């Protein structure tokens, strides 16, 4: 799992509070648009009960399996590969009747046992709501970012607010909100008709303090193209209003995923508010790193495991993986200090927890990049660890 995730630069979870808002279409056109801009893109259809990505993109047939028994994604074109549960069903009309644990296992397999290779983006289309599938993605891919889709009317926006609160509860960073079906451009006069209201998504984004990524118009030809499996992108018949809005959306997504690097800084040190961390002067000490899937977990209090690394005379002499006690206020600082840890390297941590560690004489470094514990500790020992902003300061 961690080897696969390490090869995927950006992971985008496309979700919505309710059905019928065009979430799968947004996911498909995000993947198509990013791939046509020269990025290597994977599109994972995590809607296990109602997969629609294959129909939208005109994909049919079963998966191939490589020599190592990994699934080979359907290659839509050179830069875009697709995986969907529908490509494992002999009859596409078969009903998938699974409970939560089985769905969680399948989503793990769709990440770890698929021949994804090196990707710039993995776009994940989740079913509507805040149930098993988005929760599984948040647990399996701890550095995923949510792209939340809505339409302008209040009945959709009320459910979108639930999605935003879901992301905050499971500590899933929100890339931003997309307003779909913003308006229908009249084919006769060219005026926009607000079929479902106007700018409700933008107002909700402002009210809920999340970025607004942009809007897409209601376009009947996009609906027809999705039904026929012939997406419009790159087609000369694609309406200019849709292309213009989609282009703006793609640019915004790219900017938020890859902010401009500071001058004379390399990609490896591209972290906000960068600072080099000087190592401790002790000859022997222990370092604790919260992890998920073998990599540093951004959210200290909700990690799966802790790597406790013992350092002696400037080098790592042992690394032990431990399961933390249940997360309650004050428990983790006490548990970690009782292990004899002198330093915690984290992505994010609340100020209260930092204060509790300091009271016990444990140094805390936040804003570390999502790397494996050994790499982080070695970088720290060599004086080359570069950190950024505290990503979970609450």
Coordinates of N, CA and C in Angstrom, one line a residue, residues 22-250:
X22 N -24.3 15.4 -10.3 CA -23.3 15.3 -11.4 C -21.9 15.0 -10.9
X23 N -21.8 14.4 -9.7 CA -20.5 14.1 -9.1 C -19.6 13.3 -10.0
X24 N -20.2 12.2 -10.6 CA -19.4 11.3 -11.4 C -18.9 12.0 -12.7
X25 N -19.8 12.8 -13.2 CA -19.4 13.6 -14.4 C -18.3 14.6 -14.1
X26 N -18.3 15.2 -13.0 CA -17.2 16.1 -12.5 C -16.0 15.3 -12.4
X27 N -16.0 14.2 -11.7 CA -14.8 13.3 -11.6 C -14.2 12.9 -12.9
X28 N -15.1 12.5 -13.8 CA -14.7 12.1 -15.1 C -14.0 13.2 -15.9
X29 N -14.6 14.4 -15.9 CA -14.1 15.5 -16.7 C -12.8 16.1 -16.0
X30 N -12.7 16.0 -14.7 CA -11.5 16.4 -14.0 C -10.3 15.5 -14.5
X31 N -10.6 14.1 -14.5 CA -9.6 13.2 -14.9 C -9.2 13.4 -16.4
X32 N -10.2 13.5 -17.2 CA -10.0 13.8 -18.6 C -9.2 15.0 -18.9
X33 N -9.6 16.1 -18.2 CA -9.0 17.4 -18.5 C -7.5 17.4 -18.0
X34 N -7.3 16.9 -16.8 CA -5.9 16.8 -16.3 C -5.0 16.0 -17.2
X35 N -5.6 14.9 -17.7 CA -4.7 14.0 -18.5 C -4.4 14.7 -19.8
X36 N -5.4 15.4 -20.4 CA -5.1 16.1 -21.6 C -4.2 17.3 -21.5
X37 N -3.9 17.7 -20.2 CA -2.9 18.7 -19.9 C -1.5 18.1 -19.8
X38 N -1.4 16.8 -20.0 CA -0.1 16.2 -20.0 C 0.2 15.5 -18.7
X39 N -0.7 15.4 -17.8 CA -0.5 14.7 -16.5 C -0.9 13.2 -16.6
X40 N -0.2 12.4 -15.9 CA -0.5 11.0 -15.8 C -1.6 10.9 -14.7
X41 N -2.8 10.3 -15.1 CA -4.0 10.3 -14.2 C -4.6 8.9 -14.1
X42 N -4.9 8.6 -12.9 CA -5.7 7.4 -12.6 C -7.1 7.8 -12.2
X43 N -8.1 7.1 -12.6 CA -9.5 7.4 -12.2 C -10.1 6.1 -11.5
X44 N -10.3 6.2 -10.2 CA -10.8 5.1 -9.5 C -12.3 5.3 -9.1
X45 N -13.1 4.4 -9.7 CA -14.6 4.5 -9.4 C -14.9 3.7 -8.1
X46 N -15.0 4.4 -7.0 CA -15.2 3.8 -5.7 C -16.7 3.7 -5.4
X47 N -17.6 4.0 -6.3 CA -19.0 3.8 -6.1 C -19.3 2.4 -6.4
X48 N -19.3 1.5 -5.4 CA -19.4 0.1 -5.6 C -20.8 -0.4 -5.9
X49 N -21.8 0.3 -5.5 CA -23.2 -0.1 -5.8 C -23.7 0.5 -7.0
X50 N -23.3 1.6 -7.4 CA -23.8 2.3 -8.6 C -22.7 2.9 -9.5
X51 N -21.8 2.1 -10.0 CA -20.7 2.6 -10.8 C -21.1 3.2 -12.1
X52 N -20.7 4.4 -12.4 CA -21.2 5.0 -13.6 C -20.0 5.5 -14.5
X53 N -18.8 5.5 -13.9 CA -17.6 6.0 -14.7 C -17.5 5.2 -16.0
X54 N -17.6 3.8 -16.0 CA -17.4 3.1 -17.3 C -18.4 3.6 -18.3
X55 N -19.7 3.8 -17.9 CA -20.7 4.3 -18.9 C -20.4 5.6 -19.4
X56 N -19.9 6.6 -18.6 CA -19.6 7.9 -19.0 C -18.5 7.9 -20.0
X57 N -17.5 7.1 -19.8 CA -16.3 7.1 -20.6 C -16.3 6.0 -21.7
X58 N -17.4 5.2 -21.8 CA -17.5 4.2 -22.9 C -16.5 3.0 -22.7
X59 N -16.3 2.6 -21.4 CA -15.4 1.5 -21.1 C -16.3 0.2 -20.9
X60 N -15.8 -0.9 -21.5 CA -16.5 -2.2 -21.3 C -15.5 -3.3 -21.2
X61 N -15.9 -4.4 -20.8 CA -15.0 -5.6 -20.7 C -14.4 -5.8 -19.3
X62 N -13.9 -6.9 -19.1 CA -13.3 -7.3 -17.8 C -11.8 -6.8 -17.7
X63 N -11.3 -6.8 -16.5 CA -9.9 -6.4 -16.3 C -9.0 -7.5 -16.8
X64 N -7.8 -7.1 -17.1 CA -6.7 -8.1 -17.3 C -5.9 -8.2 -16.0
X65 N -5.1 -9.2 -15.8 CA -4.3 -9.4 -14.6 C -2.9 -9.7 -15.0
X66 N -1.9 -9.0 -14.3 CA -0.5 -9.2 -14.7 C 0.0 -10.5 -14.0
X67 N 1.4 -10.7 -14.2 CA 2.0 -11.9 -13.7 C 2.0 -11.9 -12.2
X68 N 2.0 -10.8 -11.6 CA 1.9 -10.7 -10.1 C 0.5 -10.7 -9.5
X69 N -0.5 -11.0 -10.4 CA -1.9 -11.0 -10.0 C -2.4 -9.7 -9.6
X70 N -1.8 -8.6 -10.1 CA -2.4 -7.3 -9.9 C -3.3 -6.9 -11.1
X71 N -4.4 -6.2 -10.8 CA -5.3 -5.7 -11.8 C -4.6 -4.7 -12.8
X72 N -4.8 -4.8 -14.0 CA -4.3 -3.9 -15.0 C -5.4 -2.9 -15.4
X73 N -5.3 -1.6 -15.1 CA -6.4 -0.7 -15.3 C -6.7 -0.6 -16.8
X74 N -8.0 -0.2 -17.1 CA -8.3 0.1 -18.5 C -7.6 1.4 -18.9
X75 N -6.9 1.3 -20.0 CA -6.2 2.5 -20.5 C -7.1 3.2 -21.5
X76 N -7.7 4.4 -21.1 CA -8.5 5.1 -22.0 C -7.7 5.8 -23.1
X77 N -6.6 6.4 -22.7 CA -5.6 6.9 -23.6 C -4.3 6.9 -22.9
X78 N -3.3 7.5 -23.5 CA -1.9 7.4 -23.0 C -1.7 7.8 -21.6
X79 N -2.5 8.9 -21.2 CA -2.3 9.5 -19.8 C -3.4 9.2 -18.9
X80 N -4.4 8.3 -19.2 CA -5.5 8.1 -18.3 C -5.9 6.6 -18.2
X81 N -5.9 6.1 -17.0 CA -6.2 4.7 -16.7 C -7.4 4.7 -15.7
X82 N -8.2 3.7 -15.9 CA -9.5 3.7 -15.1 C -9.7 2.3 -14.5
X83 N -10.2 2.3 -13.2 CA -10.6 1.1 -12.5 C -12.0 1.3 -11.9
X84 N -12.8 0.3 -12.1 CA -14.2 0.3 -11.6 C -14.6 -1.1 -11.3
X85 N -15.5 -1.2 -10.3 CA -16.0 -2.6 -9.9 C -16.8 -3.2 -11.1
X86 N -17.3 -2.3 -11.9 CA -18.1 -2.9 -13.0 C -17.3 -3.7 -14.0
X87 N -16.0 -3.5 -14.0 CA -15.1 -4.3 -14.8 C -14.7 -5.6 -14.2
X88 N -15.3 -5.9 -13.0 CA -15.1 -7.2 -12.4 C -16.4 -8.0 -12.5
X89 N -17.4 -7.5 -13.1 CA -18.7 -8.1 -13.1 C -19.0 -8.7 -14.5
X90 N -19.3 -9.9 -14.6 CA -19.6 -10.5 -16.0 C -20.9 -9.9 -16.5
X91 N -21.8 -9.6 -15.6 CA -23.1 -9.0 -16.0 C -23.1 -7.5 -15.4
X92 N -23.0 -6.5 -16.3 CA -22.9 -5.1 -15.7 C -24.2 -4.7 -14.9
X93 N -25.3 -5.5 -15.1 CA -26.5 -5.2 -14.4 C -26.6 -5.9 -13.0
X94 N -25.5 -6.7 -12.7 CA -25.5 -7.4 -11.4 C -25.6 -6.4 -10.2
X95 N -26.3 -6.8 -9.2 CA -26.3 -5.9 -8.0 C -25.2 -6.4 -7.1
X96 N -24.4 -5.4 -6.6 CA -23.4 -5.6 -5.6 C -24.0 -5.4 -4.2
X97 N -24.1 -6.5 -3.4 CA -24.7 -6.4 -2.1 C -23.7 -6.8 -1.1
X98 N -23.0 -5.7 -0.6 CA -21.9 -5.9 0.3 C -22.1 -5.0 1.6
X99 N -21.6 -5.5 2.7 CA -21.6 -4.7 3.9 C -20.3 -3.9 4.0
X100 N -20.2 -3.0 5.0 CA -19.0 -2.1 5.1 C -17.7 -2.8 5.1
X101 N -17.4 -3.8 5.9 CA -16.0 -4.4 5.9 C -15.5 -4.9 4.5
X102 N -16.5 -5.5 3.8 CA -16.1 -6.0 2.4 C -15.8 -4.8 1.5
X103 N -16.6 -3.8 1.6 CA -16.3 -2.6 0.8 C -15.0 -2.0 1.1
X104 N -14.7 -1.9 2.4 CA -13.4 -1.3 2.8 C -12.2 -2.2 2.2
X105 N -12.4 -3.5 2.2 CA -11.3 -4.4 1.7 C -11.1 -4.2 0.2
X106 N -12.2 -4.0 -0.5 CA -12.2 -3.8 -2.0 C -11.5 -2.5 -2.3
X107 N -11.8 -1.4 -1.6 CA -11.2 -0.1 -1.8 C -9.7 -0.2 -1.6
X108 N -9.3 -0.9 -0.5 CA -7.8 -1.1 -0.2 C -7.2 -1.9 -1.4
X109 N -7.9 -2.9 -1.9 CA -7.3 -3.6 -3.1 C -7.2 -2.8 -4.3
X110 N -8.2 -1.9 -4.5 CA -8.2 -1.0 -5.7 C -7.0 0.0 -5.7
X111 N -6.4 0.2 -4.5 CA -5.2 1.0 -4.4 C -4.0 0.1 -4.4
X112 N -4.0 -0.9 -3.6 CA -2.7 -1.7 -3.4 C -2.5 -2.8 -4.4
X113 N -3.5 -3.3 -5.0 CA -3.4 -4.4 -5.9 C -3.7 -4.1 -7.4
X114 N -3.5 -2.8 -7.7 CA -3.8 -2.4 -9.1 C -2.4 -1.8 -9.6
X115 N -2.2 -2.1 -10.9 CA -0.9 -1.7 -11.5 C -1.0 -0.2 -11.9
X116 N -1.1 0.7 -10.9 CA -1.2 2.1 -11.2 C 0.1 2.8 -11.8
X117 N 1.2 2.3 -11.2 CA 2.5 3.0 -11.7 C 2.6 4.4 -11.1
X118 N 3.4 5.2 -11.7 CA 3.6 6.6 -11.3 C 2.5 7.5 -11.8
X119 N 1.8 8.2 -10.9 CA 0.7 9.0 -11.3 C 0.9 10.5 -10.8
X120 N 0.5 11.4 -11.6 CA 0.5 12.8 -11.0 C -0.8 13.0 -10.2
X121 N -1.9 12.4 -10.7 CA -3.2 12.5 -10.0 C -3.9 11.2 -9.9
X122 N -4.5 10.9 -8.8 CA -5.5 9.8 -8.7 C -6.8 10.5 -8.3
X123 N -7.8 10.4 -9.2 CA -9.1 11.0 -9.0 C -10.0 9.8 -8.5
X124 N -10.7 10.0 -7.4 CA -11.5 8.9 -6.8 C -12.9 9.4 -6.8
X125 N -13.8 8.7 -7.5 CA -15.2 9.0 -7.5 C -16.0 8.2 -6.5
X126 N -16.5 8.8 -5.4 CA -17.2 8.2 -4.3 C -18.7 8.3 -4.5
X127 N -19.4 7.3 -3.9 CA -20.9 7.5 -3.9 C -21.3 8.6 -3.1
X128 N -22.6 9.1 -3.3 CA -23.0 10.2 -2.4 C -23.2 9.9 -1.0
X129 N -23.1 10.9 -0.1 CA -23.3 10.6 1.3 C -22.0 10.6 2.1
X130 N -22.1 10.2 3.3 CA -20.9 10.2 4.2 C -20.8 8.8 4.8
X131 N -20.9 7.8 4.0 CA -20.9 6.4 4.6 C -19.6 5.7 4.4
X132 N -19.7 4.4 4.1 CA -18.5 3.5 4.2 C -17.4 3.9 3.2
X133 N -17.8 4.2 1.9 CA -16.8 4.4 0.9 C -15.9 5.7 1.2
X134 N -16.5 6.8 1.4 CA -15.6 8.0 1.7 C -14.8 7.8 3.0
X135 N -15.4 7.1 3.9 CA -14.7 6.9 5.2 C -13.5 5.9 4.9
X136 N -13.7 4.9 4.1 CA -12.6 4.0 3.8 C -11.5 4.7 3.0
X137 N -11.8 5.6 2.1 CA -10.8 6.3 1.4 C -10.0 7.2 2.3
X138 N -10.7 7.9 3.2 CA -10.0 8.7 4.2 C -9.0 7.9 5.1
X139 N -9.4 6.7 5.4 CA -8.5 5.8 6.2 C -7.4 5.2 5.4
X140 N -7.7 4.8 4.2 CA -6.7 4.1 3.3 C -5.7 5.1 2.7
X141 N -6.2 6.3 2.4 CA -5.3 7.3 1.7 C -5.3 8.5 2.6
X142 N -4.4 8.6 3.6 CA -4.5 9.6 4.6 C -4.2 11.0 4.0
X143 N -3.5 11.1 2.9 CA -3.1 12.4 2.3 C -4.0 12.8 1.1
X144 N -5.2 12.1 1.0 CA -6.2 12.5 0.0 C -6.8 13.9 0.3
X145 N -7.2 14.6 -0.7 CA -7.9 15.9 -0.5 C -9.3 15.8 -1.1
X146 N -10.3 16.3 -0.5 CA -11.7 16.2 -0.9 C -12.1 17.3 -1.9
X147 N -12.7 17.0 -3.0 CA -13.3 17.9 -3.9 C -14.8 17.6 -3.8
X148 N -15.6 18.6 -3.2 CA -17.0 18.4 -2.9 C -17.8 19.1 -4.0
X149 N -18.8 18.3 -4.5 CA -19.6 18.7 -5.6 C -21.0 19.0 -5.1
X150 N -21.6 20.1 -5.6 CA -23.0 20.5 -5.2 C -23.7 21.2 -6.4
X151 N -24.9 21.3 -6.3 CA -25.7 22.2 -7.2 C -26.2 23.4 -6.4
X152 N -26.7 24.5 -7.1 CA -26.9 25.7 -6.3 C -28.1 25.7 -5.4
X153 N -29.0 24.7 -5.5 CA -30.2 24.8 -4.7 C -30.0 24.4 -3.3
X154 N -30.8 24.9 -2.4 CA -30.6 24.7 -0.9 C -30.7 23.2 -0.5
X155 N -31.6 22.4 -1.2 CA -31.7 21.0 -0.8 C -30.4 20.3 -1.0
X156 N -29.6 20.6 -2.0 CA -28.3 20.0 -2.2 C -27.3 20.6 -1.2
X157 N -27.4 21.9 -1.0 CA -26.4 22.6 -0.2 C -26.5 22.2 1.3
X158 N -27.6 21.8 1.8 CA -27.7 21.4 3.2 C -27.0 20.0 3.3
X159 N -27.1 19.2 2.3 CA -26.3 17.9 2.4 C -24.8 18.1 2.2
X160 N -24.5 19.1 1.4 CA -23.1 19.5 1.2 C -22.4 19.9 2.5
X161 N -23.2 20.7 3.3 CA -22.6 21.1 4.6 C -22.3 19.9 5.5
X162 N -23.1 18.8 5.3 CA -22.8 17.6 6.1 C -21.5 17.0 5.6
X163 N -21.3 17.0 4.2 CA -20.1 16.5 3.7 C -18.8 17.2 4.2
X164 N -19.0 18.6 4.3 CA -17.9 19.4 4.8 C -17.6 19.0 6.2
X165 N -18.6 18.9 7.0 CA -18.4 18.5 8.4 C -17.9 17.1 8.6
X166 N -18.3 16.2 7.7 CA -17.7 14.8 7.6 C -16.2 14.9 7.4
X167 N -15.7 15.7 6.5 CA -14.3 15.8 6.2 C -13.6 16.3 7.4
X168 N -14.2 17.3 8.1 CA -13.5 17.9 9.3 C -13.5 16.9 10.4
X169 N -14.5 16.0 10.5 CA -14.5 15.0 11.6 C -13.5 13.9 11.4
X170 N -13.3 13.5 10.1 CA -12.3 12.4 9.9 C -11.0 13.0 9.5
X171 N -10.8 14.3 9.6 CA -9.5 15.0 9.3 C -9.1 14.8 7.8
X172 N -10.1 14.9 6.9 CA -9.8 14.8 5.5 C -9.7 16.2 4.9
X173 N -8.5 16.7 4.5 CA -8.4 18.0 4.0 C -9.3 18.3 2.8
X174 N -9.9 19.5 2.7 CA -10.8 19.8 1.7 C -10.1 20.7 0.7
X175 N -9.9 20.2 -0.6 CA -9.3 21.1 -1.6 C -10.3 22.2 -2.0
X176 N -11.6 21.9 -2.0 CA -12.5 23.0 -2.3 C -13.9 22.4 -2.8
X177 N -14.8 23.4 -3.1 CA -16.2 23.1 -3.5 C -16.4 23.4 -5.0
X178 N -17.0 22.5 -5.7 CA -17.4 22.8 -7.1 C -18.9 22.9 -7.2
X179 N -19.4 23.9 -7.8 CA -20.8 24.1 -8.1 C -21.1 23.6 -9.5
X180 N -21.9 22.5 -9.6 CA -22.2 22.0 -10.9 C -23.7 22.4 -11.3
X181 N -24.0 22.4 -12.6 CA -25.3 22.8 -13.1 C -25.6 24.2 -12.7
X182 N -24.7 25.1 -12.8 CA -24.8 26.5 -12.4 C -25.9 27.2 -13.1
X183 N -26.0 26.9 -14.4 CA -27.1 27.6 -15.2 C -27.1 27.0 -16.6
X184 N -28.2 27.1 -17.2 CA -28.4 26.6 -18.6 C -28.3 27.7 -19.6
X185 N -27.3 27.6 -20.5 CA -27.2 28.7 -21.5 C -28.2 28.5 -22.6
X186 N -29.1 29.4 -22.8 CA -30.1 29.3 -23.8 C -29.5 29.2 -25.2
X187 N -29.9 28.2 -25.9 CA -29.3 28.0 -27.3 C -29.8 29.1 -28.3
X188 N -30.8 29.9 -27.9 CA -31.4 30.9 -28.8 C -30.8 32.3 -28.6
X189 N -30.9 32.7 -27.3 CA -30.4 34.0 -27.0 C -29.1 34.1 -26.3
X190 N -28.6 33.0 -25.8 CA -27.2 33.0 -25.2 C -27.3 33.4 -23.7
X191 N -28.4 33.7 -23.2 CA -28.5 34.1 -21.7 C -28.5 32.8 -20.9
X192 N -28.0 33.0 -19.6 CA -27.9 31.9 -18.7 C -29.2 31.8 -17.9
X193 N -29.8 30.6 -17.8 CA -31.1 30.4 -17.1 C -30.7 29.7 -15.8
X194 N -31.0 30.3 -14.6 CA -30.6 29.6 -13.4 C -31.7 28.6 -13.0
X195 N -31.5 27.4 -13.6 CA -32.5 26.3 -13.3 C -32.6 25.9 -11.9
X196 N -31.5 25.9 -11.2 CA -31.4 25.5 -9.8 C -31.0 26.6 -8.8
X197 N -31.2 27.8 -9.2 CA -30.7 29.0 -8.5 C -29.4 29.4 -8.9
X198 N -28.7 30.3 -8.2 CA -27.4 30.8 -8.7 C -26.5 31.1 -7.5
X199 N -25.3 30.7 -7.6 CA -24.2 31.1 -6.6 C -24.4 30.5 -5.2
X200 N -25.3 29.5 -5.1 CA -25.5 28.9 -3.8 C -24.2 28.2 -3.3
X201 N -23.5 27.6 -4.2 CA -22.2 26.9 -3.9 C -21.2 27.9 -3.4
X202 N -21.1 29.0 -4.1 CA -20.1 30.0 -3.7 C -20.4 30.6 -2.3
X203 N -21.7 30.9 -2.0 CA -22.1 31.4 -0.7 C -21.8 30.3 0.4
X204 N -22.1 29.1 0.1 CA -21.9 28.0 1.1 C -20.4 27.9 1.4
X205 N -19.6 27.9 0.3 CA -18.1 27.9 0.5 C -17.6 29.0 1.4
X206 N -18.1 30.2 1.2 CA -17.8 31.3 2.1 C -18.2 31.1 3.5
X207 N -19.5 30.6 3.6 CA -20.1 30.5 5.0 C -19.3 29.4 5.8
X208 N -18.9 28.3 5.0 CA -18.3 27.1 5.7 C -16.8 27.3 5.7
X209 N -16.3 28.4 5.2 CA -14.8 28.6 5.2 C -14.0 27.5 4.4
X210 N -14.5 27.2 3.2 CA -13.7 26.3 2.4 C -13.5 27.0 1.0
X211 N -12.5 26.6 0.3 CA -12.2 27.3 -1.0 C -13.3 27.0 -2.0
X212 N -13.6 27.9 -2.8 CA -14.5 27.7 -3.9 C -13.7 27.5 -5.2
X213 N -13.8 26.3 -5.8 CA -13.0 26.0 -6.9 C -13.5 26.5 -8.3
X214 N -14.9 26.7 -8.3 CA -15.4 27.2 -9.6 C -16.8 26.5 -9.8
X215 N -17.4 26.9 -11.0 CA -18.7 26.3 -11.3 C -18.7 25.8 -12.8
X216 N -19.6 24.9 -13.0 CA -19.8 24.3 -14.4 C -21.3 24.5 -14.7
X217 N -21.6 24.9 -16.0 CA -22.9 25.1 -16.4 C -23.7 23.8 -16.6
X218 N -25.0 23.9 -16.6 CA -25.8 22.7 -17.0 C -25.8 22.7 -18.5
X219 N -25.3 21.5 -19.0 CA -25.1 21.4 -20.5 C -25.7 20.1 -21.0
X220 N -26.8 20.2 -21.7 CA -27.5 19.0 -22.2 C -26.6 18.1 -23.0
X221 N -25.7 18.7 -23.8 CA -24.9 17.8 -24.7 C -23.9 17.0 -23.8
X222 N -23.5 17.5 -22.6 CA -22.7 16.7 -21.7 C -23.5 15.5 -21.2
X223 N -24.7 15.7 -20.9 CA -25.6 14.6 -20.5 C -25.7 13.5 -21.5
X224 N -26.0 14.0 -22.8 CA -26.1 13.0 -23.9 C -24.8 12.3 -24.1
X225 N -23.7 13.0 -24.0 CA -22.4 12.3 -24.2 C -22.1 11.3 -23.1
X226 N -22.5 11.6 -21.9 CA -22.4 10.6 -20.8 C -23.2 9.4 -21.0
X227 N -24.4 9.5 -21.5 CA -25.3 8.4 -21.8 C -24.7 7.5 -22.9
X228 N -24.1 8.1 -23.9 CA -23.6 7.4 -25.1 C -22.1 6.9 -24.9
X229 N -21.5 7.3 -23.8 CA -20.1 6.9 -23.5 C -19.1 7.6 -24.4
X230 N -19.4 8.8 -24.9 CA -18.5 9.5 -25.7 C -18.3 10.9 -25.1
X231 N -17.4 11.1 -24.1 CA -17.2 12.4 -23.5 C -16.8 13.4 -24.5
X232 N -17.2 14.6 -24.2 CA -17.1 15.7 -25.1 C -15.7 16.4 -25.2
X233 N -14.9 16.2 -24.2 CA -13.7 16.9 -24.1 C -12.8 16.6 -25.3
X234 N -12.3 17.7 -25.9 CA -11.5 17.5 -27.1 C -12.4 17.4 -28.4
X235 N -13.7 17.4 -28.2 CA -14.6 17.4 -29.4 C -14.9 18.8 -29.9
X236 N -14.8 19.0 -31.2 CA -15.0 20.4 -31.7 C -16.5 20.8 -31.4
X237 N -17.4 19.9 -31.1 CA -18.8 20.3 -30.9 C -19.0 20.7 -29.4
X238 N -18.0 20.6 -28.6 CA -18.1 20.9 -27.2 C -18.5 22.4 -27.0
X239 N -19.5 22.7 -26.3 CA -19.9 24.1 -26.1 C -18.8 24.9 -25.5
X240 N -18.6 26.1 -26.0 CA -17.5 26.9 -25.5 C -17.7 27.3 -24.1
X241 N -18.9 27.5 -23.7 CA -19.2 27.9 -22.3 C -18.8 26.9 -21.3
X242 N -19.0 25.6 -21.7 CA -18.6 24.5 -20.8 C -17.1 24.3 -20.8
X243 N -16.5 24.4 -22.0 CA -15.0 24.3 -22.0 C -14.3 25.4 -21.2
X244 N -14.8 26.6 -21.3 CA -14.2 27.8 -20.6 C -14.3 27.5 -19.1
X245 N -15.5 27.1 -18.6 CA -15.6 26.9 -17.2 C -14.8 25.7 -16.7
X246 N -14.7 24.7 -17.5 CA -14.0 23.5 -17.1 C -12.5 23.9 -17.1
X247 N -12.0 24.7 -18.1 CA -10.6 25.1 -18.1 C -10.3 25.9 -16.9
X248 N -11.2 26.8 -16.4 CA -10.9 27.5 -15.2 C -10.9 26.6 -14.0
X249 N -11.8 25.6 -13.9 CA -11.8 24.7 -12.8 C -10.5 23.9 -12.8
X250 N -10.0 23.4 -13.9 CA -8.8 22.6 -14.0 C -7.6 23.4 -13.5

